[in-house]
PDB file of C-alpha atoms in Angstrom:
ATOM      1  CA  MET A   1       0.233  -6.336 -10.304  1.00 45.00           C
ATOM      2  CA  ALA A   2       1.454  -9.594  -8.753  1.00 50.00           C
ATOM      3  CA  PRO A   3      -1.017 -12.351  -7.899  1.00 57.00           C
ATOM      4  CA  THR A   4      -2.402 -12.159  -4.392  1.00 67.00           C
ATOM      5  CA  GLN A   5      -0.635 -14.217  -1.745  1.00 78.00           C
ATOM      6  CA  TYR A   6      -2.661 -15.753   1.070  1.00 81.00           C
ATOM      7  CA  ILE A   7      -1.717 -16.994   4.512  1.00 83.00           C
ATOM      8  CA  ASN A   8      -3.815 -18.503   7.286  1.00 85.00           C
ATOM      9  CA  ARG A   9      -3.586 -16.344  10.399  1.00 83.00           C
ATOM     10  CA  PRO A  10      -5.449 -16.990  13.633  1.00 84.00           C
ATOM     11  CA  ILE A  11      -8.032 -14.298  14.311  1.00 89.00           C
ATOM     12  CA  PRO A  12      -8.775 -14.055  18.040  1.00 93.00           C
ATOM     13  CA  THR A  13     -12.295 -14.918  19.167  1.00 95.00           C
ATOM     14  CA  ILE A  14     -13.431 -13.220  22.373  1.00 97.00           C
ATOM     15  CA  SER A  15     -16.517 -14.272  24.329  1.00 97.00           C
ATOM     16  CA  LEU A  16     -18.487 -11.577  26.152  1.00 98.00           C
ATOM     17  CA  ARG A  17     -20.306 -14.180  28.249  1.00 98.00           C
ATOM     18  CA  ASP A  18     -20.811 -13.147  31.898  1.00 98.00           C
ATOM     19  CA  PHE A  19     -19.289  -9.766  31.094  1.00 98.00           C
ATOM     20  CA  PRO A  20     -19.487  -8.162  34.583  1.00 98.00           C
ATOM     21  CA  SER A  21     -17.690 -11.053  36.294  1.00 98.00           C
ATOM     22  CA  ARG A  22     -15.198 -11.668  33.472  1.00 98.00           C
ATOM     23  CA  ILE A  23     -14.361  -8.061  32.584  1.00 98.00           C
ATOM     24  CA  ASP A  24     -10.693  -8.382  33.607  1.00 98.00           C
ATOM     25  CA  GLU A  25     -10.236 -11.533  31.506  1.00 98.00           C
ATOM     26  CA  ILE A  26     -12.061  -9.982  28.546  1.00 98.00           C
ATOM     27  CA  THR A  27     -10.008  -6.798  28.826  1.00 98.00           C
ATOM     28  CA  HIS A  28      -6.778  -8.811  28.711  1.00 98.00           C
ATOM     29  CA  GLN A  29      -7.931 -10.718  25.621  1.00 98.00           C
ATOM     30  CA  LEU A  30      -9.197  -7.601  23.879  1.00 98.00           C
ATOM     31  CA  VAL A  31      -6.036  -5.575  24.517  1.00 98.00           C
ATOM     32  CA  ASP A  32      -3.891  -8.434  23.218  1.00 96.00           C
ATOM     33  CA  ALA A  33      -6.006  -8.625  20.062  1.00 95.00           C
ATOM     34  CA  ALA A  34      -5.862  -4.835  19.570  1.00 95.00           C
ATOM     35  CA  GLU A  35      -2.090  -4.724  20.012  1.00 94.00           C
ATOM     36  CA  ASN A  36      -1.112  -7.765  17.981  1.00 90.00           C
ATOM     37  CA  HIS A  37      -3.850  -8.334  15.418  1.00 90.00           C
ATOM     38  CA  GLY A  38      -6.081  -5.290  14.903  1.00 91.00           C
ATOM     39  CA  PHE A  39      -8.892  -7.694  13.967  1.00 92.00           C
ATOM     40  CA  PHE A  40     -10.877 -10.034  16.206  1.00 94.00           C
ATOM     41  CA  THR A  41     -14.332 -11.582  16.464  1.00 95.00           C
ATOM     42  CA  ILE A  42     -16.724 -11.445  19.403  1.00 97.00           C
ATOM     43  CA  VAL A  43     -19.284 -14.060  20.389  1.00 97.00           C
ATOM     44  CA  ASP A  44     -21.863 -14.367  23.189  1.00 97.00           C
ATOM     45  CA  HIS A  45     -22.718 -10.720  22.646  1.00 97.00           C
ATOM     46  CA  ASP A  46     -26.482 -10.996  23.320  1.00 94.00           C
ATOM     47  CA  ILE A  47     -27.660  -9.885  19.857  1.00 97.00           C
ATOM     48  CA  PRO A  48     -29.803 -12.858  18.752  1.00 96.00           C
ATOM     49  CA  PRO A  49     -29.152 -14.337  15.305  1.00 95.00           C
ATOM     50  CA  GLU A  50     -32.750 -13.639  14.328  1.00 96.00           C
ATOM     51  CA  THR A  51     -32.259  -9.932  15.094  1.00 97.00           C
ATOM     52  CA  VAL A  52     -29.262  -9.829  12.739  1.00 96.00           C
ATOM     53  CA  SER A  53     -31.211 -11.743  10.078  1.00 95.00           C
ATOM     54  CA  GLN A  54     -34.124  -9.333  10.370  1.00 97.00           C
ATOM     55  CA  MET A  55     -31.817  -6.365   9.878  1.00 98.00           C
ATOM     56  CA  PHE A  56     -30.399  -7.964   6.740  1.00 97.00           C
ATOM     57  CA  GLU A  57     -33.982  -8.383   5.518  1.00 97.00           C
ATOM     58  CA  GLN A  58     -34.583  -4.687   6.140  1.00 98.00           C
ATOM     59  CA  SER A  59     -31.365  -3.870   4.276  1.00 98.00           C
ATOM     60  CA  ALA A  60     -32.534  -5.880   1.272  1.00 97.00           C
ATOM     61  CA  ARG A  61     -35.903  -4.093   1.407  1.00 98.00           C
ATOM     62  CA  PHE A  62     -34.135  -0.754   1.203  1.00 98.00           C
ATOM     63  CA  PHE A  63     -31.738  -1.670  -1.611  1.00 98.00           C
ATOM     64  CA  ASN A  64     -34.518  -3.354  -3.618  1.00 97.00           C
ATOM     65  CA  GLN A  65     -36.152   0.049  -4.043  1.00 98.00           C
ATOM     66  CA  ASP A  66     -35.484   1.639  -7.422  1.00 97.00           C
ATOM     67  CA  ASP A  67     -32.685   4.200  -7.618  1.00 96.00           C
ATOM     68  CA  ALA A  68     -35.142   7.086  -8.020  1.00 97.00           C
ATOM     69  CA  THR A  69     -36.687   6.210  -4.658  1.00 98.00           C
ATOM     70  CA  LYS A  70     -33.336   5.804  -2.909  1.00 98.00           C
ATOM     71  CA  GLN A  71     -32.191   9.096  -4.393  1.00 97.00           C
ATOM     72  CA  LYS A  72     -34.815  10.795  -2.219  1.00 97.00           C
ATOM     73  CA  VAL A  73     -32.382  10.243   0.689  1.00 97.00           C
ATOM     74  CA  PRO A  74     -29.033  11.087  -0.986  1.00 96.00           C
ATOM     75  CA  PHE A  75     -25.757  10.926   0.894  1.00 94.00           C
ATOM     76  CA  SER A  76     -24.785  14.190   2.565  1.00 92.00           C
ATOM     77  CA  PRO A  77     -21.040  14.623   3.287  1.00 86.00           C
ATOM     78  CA  GLN A  78     -21.921  17.300   5.805  1.00 86.00           C
ATOM     79  CA  HIS A  79     -24.127  14.934   7.801  1.00 89.00           C
ATOM     80  CA  ASN A  80     -22.297  11.700   6.849  1.00 89.00           C
ATOM     81  CA  ALA A  81     -25.641  10.018   6.196  1.00 94.00           C
ATOM     82  CA  GLY A  82     -27.770   8.863   3.280  1.00 96.00           C
ATOM     83  CA  TRP A  83     -27.599   6.663   0.173  1.00 97.00           C
ATOM     84  CA  GLU A  84     -24.893   6.573  -2.481  1.00 95.00           C
ATOM     85  CA  LYS A  85     -23.971   4.245  -5.331  1.00 92.00           C
ATOM     86  CA  ASN A  86     -20.579   3.578  -6.947  1.00 81.00           C
ATOM     87  CA  LYS A  87     -19.199   6.719  -5.301  1.00 68.00           C
ATOM     88  CA  GLN A  88     -16.597   5.728  -2.709  1.00 58.00           C
ATOM     89  CA  VAL A  89     -13.144   5.854  -4.319  1.00 58.00           C
ATOM     90  CA  ARG A  90     -10.201   4.209  -2.519  1.00 49.00           C
ATOM     91  CA  PRO A  91      -6.633   5.539  -2.803  1.00 50.00           C
ATOM     92  CA  SER A  92      -5.488   1.919  -3.170  1.00 46.00           C
ATOM     93  CA  THR A  93      -7.346   1.495  -6.473  1.00 50.00           C
ATOM     94  CA  GLY A  94      -8.227   4.943  -7.771  1.00 48.00           C
ATOM     95  CA  ALA A  95     -11.606   3.461  -8.692  1.00 55.00           C
ATOM     96  CA  ALA A  96     -15.050   3.490  -7.118  1.00 59.00           C
ATOM     97  CA  ASP A  97     -16.028   0.531  -4.951  1.00 66.00           C
ATOM     98  CA  ARG A  98     -18.545  -1.728  -6.691  1.00 77.00           C
ATOM     99  CA  LYS A  99     -21.340  -1.220  -4.222  1.00 86.00           C
ATOM    100  CA  GLU A 100     -24.121   0.955  -2.892  1.00 95.00           C
ATOM    101  CA  SER A 101     -24.551   1.962   0.726  1.00 95.00           C
ATOM    102  CA  TYR A 102     -27.005   3.603   3.079  1.00 98.00           C
ATOM    103  CA  GLN A 103     -25.521   5.310   6.103  1.00 97.00           C
ATOM    104  CA  MET A 104     -27.645   5.934   9.202  1.00 98.00           C
ATOM    105  CA  GLN A 105     -27.120   7.959  12.355  1.00 96.00           C
ATOM    106  CA  PHE A 106     -28.957   8.158  15.668  1.00 96.00           C
ATOM    107  CA  GLY A 107     -29.978  11.811  15.756  1.00 87.00           C
ATOM    108  CA  SER A 108     -30.622  14.956  13.726  1.00 85.00           C
ATOM    109  CA  GLY A 109     -28.132  13.987  11.018  1.00 85.00           C
ATOM    110  CA  MET A 110     -30.910  11.744   9.686  1.00 95.00           C
ATOM    111  CA  ASP A 111     -33.466  14.540   9.336  1.00 93.00           C
ATOM    112  CA  GLY A 112     -34.886  14.100   5.835  1.00 92.00           C
ATOM    113  CA  ARG A 113     -32.772  11.009   5.206  1.00 96.00           C
ATOM    114  CA  TRP A 114     -35.256   8.278   6.177  1.00 97.00           C
ATOM    115  CA  LEU A 115     -37.600   6.909   3.527  1.00 97.00           C
ATOM    116  CA  GLY A 116     -41.192   7.451   4.650  1.00 95.00           C
ATOM    117  CA  GLU A 117     -43.418   4.857   6.286  1.00 97.00           C
ATOM    118  CA  GLY A 118     -45.472   4.739   3.125  1.00 97.00           C
ATOM    119  CA  THR A 119     -42.441   3.436   1.231  1.00 97.00           C
ATOM    120  CA  LEU A 120     -40.714   1.293   3.867  1.00 97.00           C
ATOM    121  CA  PRO A 121     -43.099   0.679   6.781  1.00 98.00           C
ATOM    122  CA  GLY A 122     -41.300  -0.279   9.979  1.00 97.00           C
ATOM    123  CA  PHE A 123     -37.815   0.211   8.540  1.00 98.00           C
ATOM    124  CA  LYS A 124     -36.789   3.200  10.663  1.00 98.00           C
ATOM    125  CA  SER A 125     -37.914   1.729  13.986  1.00 97.00           C
ATOM    126  CA  GLN A 126     -36.269  -1.640  13.344  1.00 98.00           C
ATOM    127  CA  ALA A 127     -33.041  -0.003  12.138  1.00 98.00           C
ATOM    128  CA  LEU A 128     -32.807   2.192  15.227  1.00 98.00           C
ATOM    129  CA  ASP A 129     -33.547  -0.758  17.518  1.00 98.00           C
ATOM    130  CA  PHE A 130     -30.740  -2.731  15.873  1.00 98.00           C
ATOM    131  CA  MET A 131     -28.349   0.229  16.109  1.00 98.00           C
ATOM    132  CA  HIS A 132     -29.000   0.641  19.834  1.00 98.00           C
ATOM    133  CA  ARG A 133     -28.335  -3.067  20.374  1.00 98.00           C
ATOM    134  CA  VAL A 134     -24.993  -2.800  18.575  1.00 98.00           C
ATOM    135  CA  GLN A 135     -24.177   0.375  20.501  1.00 98.00           C
ATOM    136  CA  SER A 136     -24.722  -1.543  23.749  1.00 98.00           C
ATOM    137  CA  VAL A 137     -22.215  -4.204  22.638  1.00 98.00           C
ATOM    138  CA  SER A 138     -19.792  -1.509  21.505  1.00 98.00           C
ATOM    139  CA  GLU A 139     -19.874   0.121  24.928  1.00 98.00           C
ATOM    140  CA  LYS A 140     -18.700  -3.096  26.591  1.00 98.00           C
ATOM    141  CA  LEU A 141     -15.725  -3.177  24.247  1.00 98.00           C
ATOM    142  CA  LEU A 142     -15.046   0.526  24.780  1.00 98.00           C
ATOM    143  CA  VAL A 143     -14.915  -0.001  28.555  1.00 98.00           C
ATOM    144  CA  CYS A 144     -12.285  -2.715  28.117  1.00 98.00           C
ATOM    145  CA  LEU A 145     -10.244  -0.656  25.671  1.00 98.00           C
ATOM    146  CA  ALA A 146     -10.314   2.326  28.056  1.00 98.00           C
ATOM    147  CA  ARG A 147      -9.117   0.108  30.894  1.00 98.00           C
ATOM    148  CA  GLY A 148      -6.324  -1.228  28.718  1.00 98.00           C
ATOM    149  CA  LEU A 149      -5.042   2.300  28.103  1.00 98.00           C
ATOM    150  CA  GLY A 150      -5.327   3.382  31.726  1.00 98.00           C
ATOM    151  CA  PHE A 151      -8.348   5.631  31.235  1.00 98.00           C
ATOM    152  CA  ASN A 152     -11.445   5.580  33.443  1.00 98.00           C
ATOM    153  CA  ASP A 153     -13.914   2.837  32.547  1.00 98.00           C
ATOM    154  CA  ASP A 154     -16.448   5.286  31.089  1.00 98.00           C
ATOM    155  CA  TYR A 155     -13.883   7.401  29.215  1.00 98.00           C
ATOM    156  CA  PHE A 156     -14.612   6.080  25.720  1.00 98.00           C
ATOM    157  CA  VAL A 157     -18.307   5.480  26.439  1.00 98.00           C
ATOM    158  CA  LYS A 158     -18.805   9.175  27.243  1.00 98.00           C
ATOM    159  CA  ALA A 159     -16.777  10.187  24.189  1.00 98.00           C
ATOM    160  CA  HIS A 160     -19.090   8.066  21.979  1.00 98.00           C
ATOM    161  CA  ASP A 161     -22.430   9.005  23.560  1.00 98.00           C
ATOM    162  CA  VAL A 162     -24.984   8.545  20.762  1.00 97.00           C
ATOM    163  CA  ARG A 163     -27.628  10.409  22.774  1.00 96.00           C
ATOM    164  CA  ARG A 164     -25.816  13.693  22.201  1.00 96.00           C
ATOM    165  CA  SER A 165     -26.379  15.967  19.216  1.00 94.00           C
ATOM    166  CA  GLU A 166     -22.601  15.898  18.667  1.00 95.00           C
ATOM    167  CA  SER A 167     -22.647  12.138  17.974  1.00 96.00           C
ATOM    168  CA  GLN A 168     -20.868  10.921  14.808  1.00 94.00           C
ATOM    169  CA  THR A 169     -21.384   7.151  15.172  1.00 97.00           C
ATOM    170  CA  VAL A 170     -22.954   5.610  12.073  1.00 97.00           C
ATOM    171  CA  CYS A 171     -24.366   2.319  10.867  1.00 98.00           C
ATOM    172  CA  ARG A 172     -23.781   1.575   7.183  1.00 97.00           C
ATOM    173  CA  LEU A 173     -25.848  -0.912   5.200  1.00 98.00           C
ATOM    174  CA  LEU A 174     -23.798  -2.267   2.282  1.00 96.00           C
ATOM    175  CA  HIS A 175     -24.862  -3.989  -0.922  1.00 95.00           C
ATOM    176  CA  TYR A 176     -22.154  -5.267  -3.282  1.00 89.00           C
ATOM    177  CA  PHE A 177     -23.368  -6.026  -6.788  1.00 86.00           C
ATOM    178  CA  GLU A 178     -23.290  -9.447  -8.396  1.00 79.00           C
ATOM    179  CA  THR A 179     -20.086 -10.032 -10.353  1.00 74.00           C
ATOM    180  CA  GLU A 180     -19.732 -11.750 -13.718  1.00 66.00           C
ATOM    181  CA  LYS A 181     -18.256 -15.213 -13.278  1.00 63.00           C
ATOM    182  CA  LYS A 182     -15.064 -14.891 -15.232  1.00 59.00           C
ATOM    183  CA  VAL A 183     -11.653 -16.122 -14.133  1.00 52.00           C
ATOM    184  CA  ASP A 184      -8.781 -13.689 -14.792  1.00 51.00           C
ATOM    185  CA  PRO A 185      -5.811 -15.764 -16.062  1.00 46.00           C
ATOM    186  CA  THR A 186      -3.359 -12.992 -15.118  1.00 45.00           C
ATOM    187  CA  GLY A 187      -4.095 -13.459 -11.426  1.00 45.00           C
ATOM    188  CA  GLU A 188      -4.704  -9.727 -11.020  1.00 43.00           C
ATOM    189  CA  VAL A 189      -7.165  -8.963  -8.242  1.00 45.00           C
ATOM    190  CA  PHE A 190      -9.789  -6.255  -8.434  1.00 54.00           C
ATOM    191  CA  HIS A 191     -11.989  -5.290  -5.546  1.00 62.00           C
ATOM    192  CA  ARG A 192     -15.577  -4.751  -4.570  1.00 65.00           C
ATOM    193  CA  ALA A 193     -14.074  -2.503  -1.875  1.00 67.00           C
ATOM    194  CA  GLY A 194     -10.432  -1.511  -2.272  1.00 71.00           C
ATOM    195  CA  ALA A 195      -7.851  -2.009   0.456  1.00 77.00           C
ATOM    196  CA  HIS A 196      -8.207   0.544   3.242  1.00 78.00           C
ATOM    197  CA  ALA A 197      -8.087   1.135   6.975  1.00 85.00           C
ATOM    198  CA  ASP A 198     -11.137   2.538   8.770  1.00 90.00           C
ATOM    199  CA  TRP A 199     -11.045   6.094  10.142  1.00 87.00           C
ATOM    200  CA  ASP A 200     -13.102   5.412  13.251  1.00 94.00           C
ATOM    201  CA  THR A 201     -12.447   4.150  16.764  1.00 97.00           C
ATOM    202  CA  LEU A 202     -13.842   0.647  16.410  1.00 98.00           C
ATOM    203  CA  THR A 203     -15.827  -1.109  13.666  1.00 97.00           C
ATOM    204  CA  LEU A 204     -18.297  -3.941  14.236  1.00 97.00           C
ATOM    205  CA  LEU A 205     -19.132  -5.847  11.038  1.00 95.00           C
ATOM    206  CA  PHE A 206     -22.008  -8.232  10.364  1.00 95.00           C
ATOM    207  CA  GLN A 207     -21.760 -10.610   7.381  1.00 90.00           C
ATOM    208  CA  LYS A 208     -24.337 -12.891   5.810  1.00 87.00           C
ATOM    209  CA  PRO A 209     -23.633 -16.621   5.774  1.00 80.00           C
ATOM    210  CA  GLY A 210     -21.918 -17.805   2.610  1.00 76.00           C
ATOM    211  CA  GLU A 211     -21.250 -14.326   1.227  1.00 74.00           C
ATOM    212  CA  TYR A 212     -17.478 -14.355   1.304  1.00 76.00           C
ATOM    213  CA  GLY A 213     -15.038 -11.639   0.276  1.00 74.00           C
ATOM    214  CA  LEU A 214     -13.612  -9.925   3.378  1.00 85.00           C
ATOM    215  CA  GLU A 215      -9.815 -10.140   3.570  1.00 86.00           C
ATOM    216  CA  ILE A 216      -7.353  -8.627   6.043  1.00 85.00           C
ATOM    217  CA  CYS A 217      -3.683  -7.666   5.958  1.00 82.00           C
ATOM    218  CA  PRO A 218      -1.242  -7.104   8.848  1.00 65.00           C
ATOM    219  CA  GLY A 219      -0.847  -3.774  10.609  1.00 60.00           C
ATOM    220  CA  ARG A 220       0.887  -1.024   8.726  1.00 58.00           C
ATOM    221  CA  GLU A 221       4.195  -1.393  10.518  1.00 56.00           C
ATOM    222  CA  VAL A 222       4.715  -4.606   8.537  1.00 50.00           C
ATOM    223  CA  SER A 223       2.741  -3.755   5.390  1.00 49.00           C
ATOM    224  CA  THR A 224       3.498  -2.024   2.138  1.00 51.00           C
ATOM    225  CA  ASP A 225       1.268   0.794   0.913  1.00 56.00           C
ATOM    226  CA  PHE A 226      -2.377  -0.361   1.140  1.00 54.00           C
ATOM    227  CA  GLY A 227      -1.270  -3.965   1.558  1.00 54.00           C
ATOM    228  CA  TYR A 228      -0.039  -4.445  -1.987  1.00 53.00           C
ATOM    229  CA  GLY A 229       2.597  -7.163  -2.171  1.00 53.00           C
ATOM    230  CA  ASP A 230       1.647  -8.581   1.218  1.00 70.00           C
ATOM    231  CA  ALA A 231      -0.104 -11.786   2.185  1.00 79.00           C
ATOM    232  CA  TRP A 232      -3.837 -11.584   2.921  1.00 84.00           C
ATOM    233  CA  THR A 233      -6.112 -13.672   5.111  1.00 86.00           C
ATOM    234  CA  LYS A 234      -9.732 -14.502   4.267  1.00 84.00           C
ATOM    235  CA  VAL A 235     -12.317 -13.838   6.981  1.00 85.00           C
ATOM    236  CA  GLU A 236     -15.369 -15.985   6.326  1.00 79.00           C
ATOM    237  CA  PRO A 237     -18.704 -15.445   8.115  1.00 73.00           C
ATOM    238  CA  ASP A 238     -18.995 -17.633  11.212  1.00 77.00           C
ATOM    239  CA  VAL A 239     -22.581 -18.838  11.096  1.00 70.00           C
ATOM    240  CA  GLU A 240     -22.650 -21.206  14.036  1.00 78.00           C
ATOM    241  CA  SER A 241     -21.322 -18.774  16.661  1.00 87.00           C
ATOM    242  CA  ASN A 242     -23.142 -15.658  15.408  1.00 93.00           C
ATOM    243  CA  ALA A 243     -19.767 -13.876  15.509  1.00 94.00           C
ATOM    244  CA  ILE A 244     -19.281 -10.155  14.918  1.00 96.00           C
ATOM    245  CA  VAL A 245     -16.042  -9.194  13.171  1.00 94.00           C
ATOM    246  CA  CYS A 246     -14.344  -6.198  14.800  1.00 95.00           C
ATOM    247  CA  ASN A 247     -11.386  -4.072  13.827  1.00 94.00           C
ATOM    248  CA  ILE A 248      -9.461  -1.163  15.296  1.00 95.00           C
ATOM    249  CA  GLY A 249      -9.666   2.106  13.332  1.00 93.00           C
ATOM    250  CA  ASP A 250      -7.151   4.875  12.678  1.00 92.00           C
ATOM    251  CA  LEU A 251      -8.665   7.052  15.370  1.00 95.00           C
ATOM    252  CA  LEU A 252      -8.118   4.505  18.143  1.00 96.00           C
ATOM    253  CA  MET A 253      -4.637   3.815  16.813  1.00 94.00           C
ATOM    254  CA  SER A 254      -3.851   7.514  17.327  1.00 94.00           C
ATOM    255  CA  TRP A 255      -5.781   7.625  20.636  1.00 97.00           C
ATOM    256  CA  SER A 256      -3.634   4.732  21.920  1.00 97.00           C
ATOM    257  CA  ASP A 257      -0.358   6.382  20.839  1.00 96.00           C
ATOM    258  CA  ASP A 258      -0.090   3.662  18.134  1.00 94.00           C
ATOM    259  CA  ARG A 259      -0.304   0.849  20.672  1.00 95.00           C
ATOM    260  CA  PHE A 260      -3.486  -0.546  19.095  1.00 95.00           C
ATOM    261  CA  LYS A 261      -3.220  -1.357  15.374  1.00 92.00           C
ATOM    262  CA  SER A 262      -5.543  -0.201  12.612  1.00 91.00           C
ATOM    263  CA  THR A 263      -5.424  -2.937   9.993  1.00 86.00           C
ATOM    264  CA  PHE A 264      -5.827  -2.915   6.216  1.00 86.00           C
ATOM    265  CA  HIS A 265      -8.764  -4.840   4.823  1.00 78.00           C
ATOM    266  CA  ARG A 266     -10.722  -5.132   1.576  1.00 84.00           C
ATOM    267  CA  VAL A 267     -13.587  -6.953  -0.089  1.00 78.00           C
ATOM    268  CA  LYS A 268     -12.071  -8.807  -3.015  1.00 70.00           C
ATOM    269  CA  ALA A 269     -14.075  -9.133  -6.183  1.00 65.00           C
ATOM    270  CA  PRO A 270     -14.392 -12.815  -7.114  1.00 61.00           C
ATOM    271  CA  CYS A 271     -11.980 -13.957  -9.815  1.00 60.00           C
ATOM    272  CA  GLU A 272     -11.298 -17.650  -9.237  1.00 62.00           C
ATOM    273  CA  GLU A 273     -13.002 -20.932  -8.469  1.00 63.00           C
ATOM    274  CA  GLY A 274     -14.440 -21.035  -4.972  1.00 63.00           C
ATOM    275  CA  ASP A 275     -15.039 -17.285  -4.779  1.00 66.00           C
ATOM    276  CA  PHE A 276     -18.508 -15.857  -4.131  1.00 63.00           C
ATOM    277  CA  TYR A 277     -19.875 -14.101  -7.240  1.00 64.00           C
ATOM    278  CA  GLY A 278     -23.379 -13.224  -6.072  1.00 72.00           C
ATOM    279  CA  GLU A 279     -24.785 -10.156  -4.376  1.00 85.00           C
ATOM    280  CA  ARG A 280     -23.116  -9.507  -1.034  1.00 87.00           C
ATOM    281  CA  TYR A 281     -24.711  -7.763   1.927  1.00 93.00           C
ATOM    282  CA  SER A 282     -22.959  -6.595   5.078  1.00 94.00           C
ATOM    283  CA  ILE A 283     -23.601  -4.138   7.902  1.00 97.00           C
ATOM    284  CA  ALA A 284     -20.804  -2.011   9.362  1.00 97.00           C
ATOM    285  CA  PHE A 285     -21.201  -0.124  12.640  1.00 98.00           C
ATOM    286  CA  PHE A 286     -18.591   2.619  12.965  1.00 97.00           C
ATOM    287  CA  ASN A 287     -18.002   3.876  16.504  1.00 98.00           C
ATOM    288  CA  GLN A 288     -16.943   7.486  16.021  1.00 96.00           C
ATOM    289  CA  PRO A 289     -16.419   9.967  18.868  1.00 97.00           C
ATOM    290  CA  CYS A 290     -18.617  12.992  19.336  1.00 97.00           C
ATOM    291  CA  ARG A 291     -17.530  16.041  17.381  1.00 96.00           C
ATOM    292  CA  ASP A 292     -16.321  17.835  20.516  1.00 97.00           C
ATOM    293  CA  ALA A 293     -14.549  14.840  22.100  1.00 97.00           C
ATOM    294  CA  VAL A 294     -10.829  15.475  22.666  1.00 97.00           C
ATOM    295  CA  ILE A 295      -8.607  12.864  21.005  1.00 97.00           C
ATOM    296  CA  GLN A 296      -5.210  12.357  22.645  1.00 97.00           C
ATOM    297  CA  GLY A 297      -3.454   9.251  23.904  1.00 97.00           C
ATOM    298  CA  PRO A 298      -2.248   8.731  27.474  1.00 97.00           C
ATOM    299  CA  GLY A 299       1.339   9.417  26.408  1.00 97.00           C
ATOM    300  CA  LYS A 300       0.362  12.475  24.335  1.00 97.00           C
ATOM    301  CA  LYS A 301       2.309  11.214  21.311  1.00 96.00           C
ATOM    302  CA  TYR A 302       0.156  13.343  18.995  1.00 95.00           C
ATOM    303  CA  PRO A 303      -1.339  16.832  19.472  1.00 96.00           C
ATOM    304  CA  ALA A 304      -4.880  16.896  20.835  1.00 97.00           C
ATOM    305  CA  VAL A 305      -7.649  17.243  18.241  1.00 97.00           C
ATOM    306  CA  THR A 306     -11.412  17.030  18.451  1.00 97.00           C
ATOM    307  CA  GLY A 307     -13.420  14.190  16.962  1.00 95.00           C
ATOM    308  CA  GLU A 308     -14.654  16.565  14.278  1.00 94.00           C
ATOM    309  CA  GLU A 309     -11.110  17.673  13.409  1.00 94.00           C
ATOM    310  CA  PHE A 310      -9.815  14.104  13.238  1.00 90.00           C
ATOM    311  CA  THR A 311     -12.602  13.066  10.867  1.00 86.00           C
ATOM    312  CA  ARG A 312     -12.137  16.133   8.674  1.00 85.00           C
ATOM    313  CA  ASN A 313      -8.359  15.604   8.500  1.00 83.00           C
ATOM    314  CA  ALA A 314      -8.854  11.928   7.604  1.00 75.00           C
ATOM    315  CA  MET A 315     -11.269  12.858   4.795  1.00 72.00           C
ATOM    316  CA  GLN A 316      -8.818  15.434   3.439  1.00 73.00           C
ATOM    317  CA  ARG A 317      -5.944  12.919   3.480  1.00 69.00           C
ATOM    318  CA  ASN A 318      -8.117  10.378   1.702  1.00 54.00           C
ATOM    319  CA  TYR A 319      -9.150  12.916  -0.946  1.00 53.00           C
ATOM    320  CA  LYS A 320      -5.524  13.905  -1.597  1.00 57.00           C
ATOM    321  CA  ALA A 321      -4.451  10.263  -1.798  1.00 51.00           C
ATOM    322  CA  VAL A 322      -7.228   9.553  -4.313  1.00 43.00           C
ATOM    323  CA  GLN A 323      -6.198  12.527  -6.463  1.00 54.00           C
ATOM    324  CA  ASP A 324      -2.553  11.426  -6.359  1.00 51.00           C
ATOM    325  CA  LYS A 325      -3.581   7.914  -7.400  1.00 46.00           C
ATOM    326  CA  LEU A 326      -5.661   9.216 -10.305  1.00 48.00           C
ATOM    327  CA  LYS A 327      -2.753  11.396 -11.487  1.00 55.00           C
ATOM    328  CA  SER A 328      -0.421   8.409 -11.384  1.00 55.00           C
ATOM    329  CA  LYS A 329      -2.845   6.414 -13.560  1.00 55.00           C
ATOM    330  CA  ALA A 330      -3.269   9.196 -16.137  1.00 54.00           C
ATOM    331  CA  PRO A 331      -1.590   8.538 -19.518  1.00 58.00           C
TER     332      PRO A 331
END
């Protein structure tokens, strides 16, 4: 594998300040970012820095439990919720990501998948409060994206209503394990999370200050398979502005008739001077439409499918791609 090439690309920063009076300006900026970058950051989003810090503290509390305790809330593919460790395999690598995660939902999908108050007092209430705050920010972005595609303002908001039992939106706490500090003289890059595009509508990502690793690649119309051979750009946490990193997912790319770009990204494992070798925490909020929401762009480029069908098809494609990758690696 060739050494990774890097290039500095501007990543748009969009302020949500005075949202009601600036909605047209914000919509223009957001649509431009979705069409030409696929990644952007948002600031002035009204989630205080201390609220984000407190959620990271709760995340550390959860992951600091022993594995036997966390195994009491195991990941359920059916409900897309729960804890798993070294399980997520990317087609780009054919190997499990070097991390553990805990995926949370708003409703009944979490039945039996919260650790009890006796183990983690206050965790559930604080997690749900944080999730509702992020959902509120997401809905502002969804209004702008709907406007940009010519839909009614509430089109995407209704399709992603987390109050409904059909909701699929999830919040994933992520813990990447500390990596041995060893420089690879070959220049080959391995990954804490292999190169991939998200399946959802829109992802909002929170990173801890100083815990670097996120890298992005251009949209797939200019990329090779999973970004291999292309130039990557490092996305470092912006501490001063309390920025949230956002990216378009495959579902919105389809929903926009490919107008908005779902972009490859990864979390590179450290392998050279200047990289971050310690534990890495992040929080990803995946806006996913309700299971019965109808997914079809304004130009009807693709056949209509439900949110449930789109997710299931994406999981099946990922599984097949992983199996193909493993076969190609077999001696």
